Amino acid sequence: MTTTEMTEDDVVTLPSGDRPGQRASAADRHVGARIRERRVMMGLSQQQLAKLIGVTYQQAHKYERGLNRISAGRLFEIGQVLGVPVSWFFEGLTSDSVGPEASPRQRMCLELARNFALIDNEKHQEALSQMARALAAQSQAERAED
């Protein structure tokens, strides 16, 4: 079909901010945020991820920020490196909008998970886990008193 054959019904309306002329859309930003989330959970730096998928650090950074689009093949490769199916990157994406960036609390939780995964000593991991359980129980008890 040529552009002269298109009718008004053939035109797709994109959400504001998602125009075809732009380099990346809200979906690209969502996928990038999911890549960053998974990378941090696995304890990888952007440089390590970039090396594993065969791109520069700058390119990996642009992917995570949603500044550059990711081809299907590259996204498949990223999924393999990060141990998730391609569909995982789209979870939580709605047609209306993409959720806000991670809150400071969510970022702290991701950092905690990354650091915990970097602890090689199982006894230290168990001790940290027990401490977290004890602090959580104490917080629950204090809330119950109020």
mmCIF file of C-alpha atoms in Angstrom:
data_model
loop_
_atom_site.group_PDB
_atom_site.id
_atom_site.type_symbol
_atom_site.label_atom_id
_atom_site.label_comp_id
_atom_site.label_asym_id
_atom_site.label_seq_id
_atom_site.Cartn_x
_atom_site.Cartn_y
_atom_site.Cartn_z
ATOM 1 C CA MET A 1 0.000 0.000 0.000
ATOM 2 C CA THR A 2 1.417 3.421 -0.896
ATOM 3 C CA THR A 3 0.836 6.526 1.137
ATOM 4 C CA THR A 4 -1.626 7.761 -1.471
ATOM 5 C CA GLU A 5 -3.755 4.660 -0.880
ATOM 6 C CA MET A 6 -3.886 5.130 2.904
ATOM 7 C CA THR A 7 -7.158 6.149 4.477
ATOM 8 C CA GLU A 8 -7.808 7.836 7.780
ATOM 9 C CA ASP A 9 -8.507 4.390 9.273
ATOM 10 C CA ASP A 10 -4.950 3.314 8.431
ATOM 11 C CA VAL A 11 -3.360 5.988 10.619
ATOM 12 C CA VAL A 12 -2.168 4.821 14.013
ATOM 13 C CA THR A 13 -2.299 7.319 16.841
ATOM 14 C CA LEU A 14 0.652 7.027 19.194
ATOM 15 C CA PRO A 15 0.657 8.198 22.802
ATOM 16 C CA SER A 16 2.182 11.642 23.206
ATOM 17 C CA GLY A 17 5.940 11.420 23.365
ATOM 18 C CA ASP A 18 5.976 8.291 21.157
ATOM 19 C CA ARG A 19 6.200 9.799 17.691
ATOM 20 C CA PRO A 20 7.873 7.814 14.905
ATOM 21 C CA GLY A 21 10.594 10.470 14.477
ATOM 22 C CA GLN A 22 11.862 9.948 18.014
ATOM 23 C CA ARG A 23 14.696 7.546 18.659
ATOM 24 C CA ALA A 24 13.019 5.721 21.527
ATOM 25 C CA SER A 25 9.582 5.433 23.093
ATOM 26 C CA ALA A 26 8.089 4.774 26.510
ATOM 27 C CA ALA A 27 8.292 1.049 25.707
ATOM 28 C CA ASP A 28 12.022 1.406 24.991
ATOM 29 C CA ARG A 29 12.497 3.160 28.324
ATOM 30 C CA HIS A 30 10.531 0.417 30.103
ATOM 31 C CA VAL A 31 12.616 -2.340 28.483
ATOM 32 C CA GLY A 32 15.787 -0.430 29.368
ATOM 33 C CA ALA A 33 14.702 -0.105 32.994
ATOM 34 C CA ARG A 34 13.991 -3.855 33.128
ATOM 35 C CA ILE A 35 17.467 -4.588 31.689
ATOM 36 C CA ARG A 36 19.027 -2.390 34.367
ATOM 37 C CA GLU A 37 16.929 -4.024 37.092
ATOM 38 C CA ARG A 38 17.973 -7.530 36.070
ATOM 39 C CA ARG A 39 21.625 -6.542 35.574
ATOM 40 C CA VAL A 40 21.777 -5.046 39.074
ATOM 41 C CA MET A 41 20.048 -8.110 40.555
ATOM 42 C CA MET A 42 22.722 -10.280 38.973
ATOM 43 C CA GLY A 43 25.521 -8.087 40.316
ATOM 44 C CA LEU A 44 26.818 -7.093 36.866
ATOM 45 C CA SER A 45 28.222 -3.687 35.985
ATOM 46 C CA GLN A 46 27.182 -1.960 32.778
ATOM 47 C CA GLN A 47 30.677 -2.629 31.460
ATOM 48 C CA GLN A 48 30.377 -6.353 32.173
ATOM 49 C CA LEU A 49 26.964 -6.536 30.484
ATOM 50 C CA ALA A 50 28.283 -4.598 27.489
ATOM 51 C CA LYS A 51 31.162 -7.033 27.077
ATOM 52 C CA LEU A 52 28.851 -10.054 27.369
ATOM 53 C CA ILE A 53 26.530 -8.765 24.636
ATOM 54 C CA GLY A 54 29.272 -7.376 22.424
ATOM 55 C CA VAL A 55 28.570 -3.643 22.584
ATOM 56 C CA THR A 56 30.362 -0.647 24.056
ATOM 57 C CA TYR A 57 29.694 0.550 27.586
ATOM 58 C CA GLN A 58 28.140 3.682 26.095
ATOM 59 C CA GLN A 59 25.725 1.622 23.995
ATOM 60 C CA ALA A 60 24.692 -0.499 26.991
ATOM 61 C CA HIS A 61 24.121 2.721 28.942
ATOM 62 C CA LYS A 62 21.910 4.087 26.144
ATOM 63 C CA TYR A 63 19.922 0.831 26.056
ATOM 64 C CA GLU A 64 19.274 1.009 29.794
ATOM 65 C CA ARG A 65 18.220 4.651 29.663
ATOM 66 C CA GLY A 66 15.887 3.879 26.761
ATOM 67 C CA LEU A 67 17.709 6.383 24.576
ATOM 68 C CA ASN A 68 18.410 3.873 21.802
ATOM 69 C CA ARG A 69 16.139 1.152 20.540
ATOM 70 C CA ILE A 70 17.174 -2.474 20.875
ATOM 71 C CA SER A 71 16.806 -4.841 17.936
ATOM 72 C CA ALA A 72 14.940 -8.104 18.447
ATOM 73 C CA GLY A 73 18.134 -10.108 18.025
ATOM 74 C CA ARG A 74 20.026 -7.984 20.541
ATOM 75 C CA LEU A 75 17.161 -8.193 23.050
ATOM 76 C CA PHE A 76 17.155 -11.980 22.665
ATOM 77 C CA GLU A 77 20.910 -12.001 23.339
ATOM 78 C CA ILE A 78 20.490 -9.750 26.394
ATOM 79 C CA GLY A 79 17.787 -12.088 27.693
ATOM 80 C CA GLN A 80 20.114 -15.081 27.310
ATOM 81 C CA VAL A 81 22.945 -13.288 29.126
ATOM 82 C CA LEU A 82 20.615 -12.181 31.932
ATOM 83 C CA GLY A 83 18.838 -15.539 32.132
ATOM 84 C CA VAL A 84 15.330 -14.324 31.319
ATOM 85 C CA PRO A 85 12.992 -14.776 28.346
ATOM 86 C CA VAL A 86 12.417 -11.779 26.067
ATOM 87 C CA SER A 87 8.869 -11.463 27.406
ATOM 88 C CA TRP A 88 10.289 -10.640 30.867
ATOM 89 C CA PHE A 89 11.464 -7.245 29.606
ATOM 90 C CA PHE A 90 7.888 -6.305 28.702
ATOM 91 C CA GLU A 91 6.221 -7.367 31.950
ATOM 92 C CA GLY A 92 4.396 -4.449 33.544
ATOM 93 C CA LEU A 93 4.233 -2.498 30.287
ATOM 94 C CA THR A 94 0.775 -1.154 29.580
ATOM 95 C CA SER A 95 -0.524 0.497 26.445
ATOM 96 C CA ASP A 96 -1.426 3.595 28.460
ATOM 97 C CA SER A 97 1.876 4.416 30.042
ATOM 98 C CA VAL A 98 4.985 3.093 31.626
ATOM 99 C CA GLY A 99 5.359 3.196 35.384
ATOM 100 C CA PRO A 100 7.601 5.762 37.047
ATOM 101 C CA GLU A 101 11.294 5.172 37.592
ATOM 102 C CA ALA A 102 12.328 3.131 40.589
ATOM 103 C CA SER A 103 11.823 4.866 43.910
ATOM 104 C CA PRO A 104 14.794 5.352 46.233
ATOM 105 C CA ARG A 105 13.478 2.419 48.297
ATOM 106 C CA GLN A 106 13.288 0.166 45.207
ATOM 107 C CA ARG A 107 16.812 1.176 44.236
ATOM 108 C CA MET A 108 18.016 0.356 47.745
ATOM 109 C CA CYS A 109 16.340 -3.064 47.546
ATOM 110 C CA LEU A 110 18.014 -3.760 44.199
ATOM 111 C CA GLU A 111 21.376 -2.690 45.586
ATOM 112 C CA LEU A 112 20.835 -4.886 48.642
ATOM 113 C CA ALA A 113 19.999 -7.884 46.428
ATOM 114 C CA ARG A 114 23.066 -7.243 44.275
ATOM 115 C CA ASN A 115 25.374 -6.939 47.275
ATOM 116 C CA PHE A 116 23.860 -10.004 48.930
ATOM 117 C CA ALA A 117 24.488 -12.035 45.760
ATOM 118 C CA LEU A 118 28.132 -10.915 45.808
ATOM 119 C CA ILE A 119 28.718 -12.428 49.271
ATOM 120 C CA ASP A 120 30.487 -15.745 48.680
ATOM 121 C CA ASN A 121 30.390 -16.967 52.271
ATOM 122 C CA GLU A 122 27.116 -18.842 52.934
ATOM 123 C CA LYS A 123 27.426 -18.321 56.706
ATOM 124 C CA HIS A 124 27.632 -14.568 56.158
ATOM 125 C CA GLN A 125 24.603 -14.695 53.856
ATOM 126 C CA GLU A 126 22.652 -16.655 56.463
ATOM 127 C CA ALA A 127 23.678 -14.234 59.231
ATOM 128 C CA LEU A 128 22.554 -11.273 57.143
ATOM 129 C CA SER A 129 19.286 -13.019 56.348
ATOM 130 C CA GLN A 130 18.649 -13.734 60.042
ATOM 131 C CA MET A 131 19.392 -10.120 60.917
ATOM 132 C CA ALA A 132 16.892 -8.916 58.294
ATOM 133 C CA ARG A 133 14.238 -11.302 59.660
ATOM 134 C CA ALA A 134 14.871 -10.078 63.234
ATOM 135 C CA LEU A 135 14.649 -6.414 62.205
ATOM 136 C CA ALA A 136 11.457 -7.076 60.220
ATOM 137 C CA ALA A 137 9.885 -8.902 63.178
ATOM 138 C CA GLN A 138 10.808 -6.001 65.464
ATOM 139 C CA SER A 139 9.226 -3.509 63.059
ATOM 140 C CA GLN A 140 6.063 -5.619 62.857
ATOM 141 C CA ALA A 141 5.858 -5.814 66.634
ATOM 142 C CA GLU A 142 6.271 -2.032 66.955
ATOM 143 C CA ARG A 143 3.493 -1.447 64.396
ATOM 144 C CA ALA A 144 1.199 -3.824 66.288
ATOM 145 C CA GLU A 145 1.725 -1.822 69.484
ATOM 146 C CA ASP A 146 0.618 1.433 67.837
#
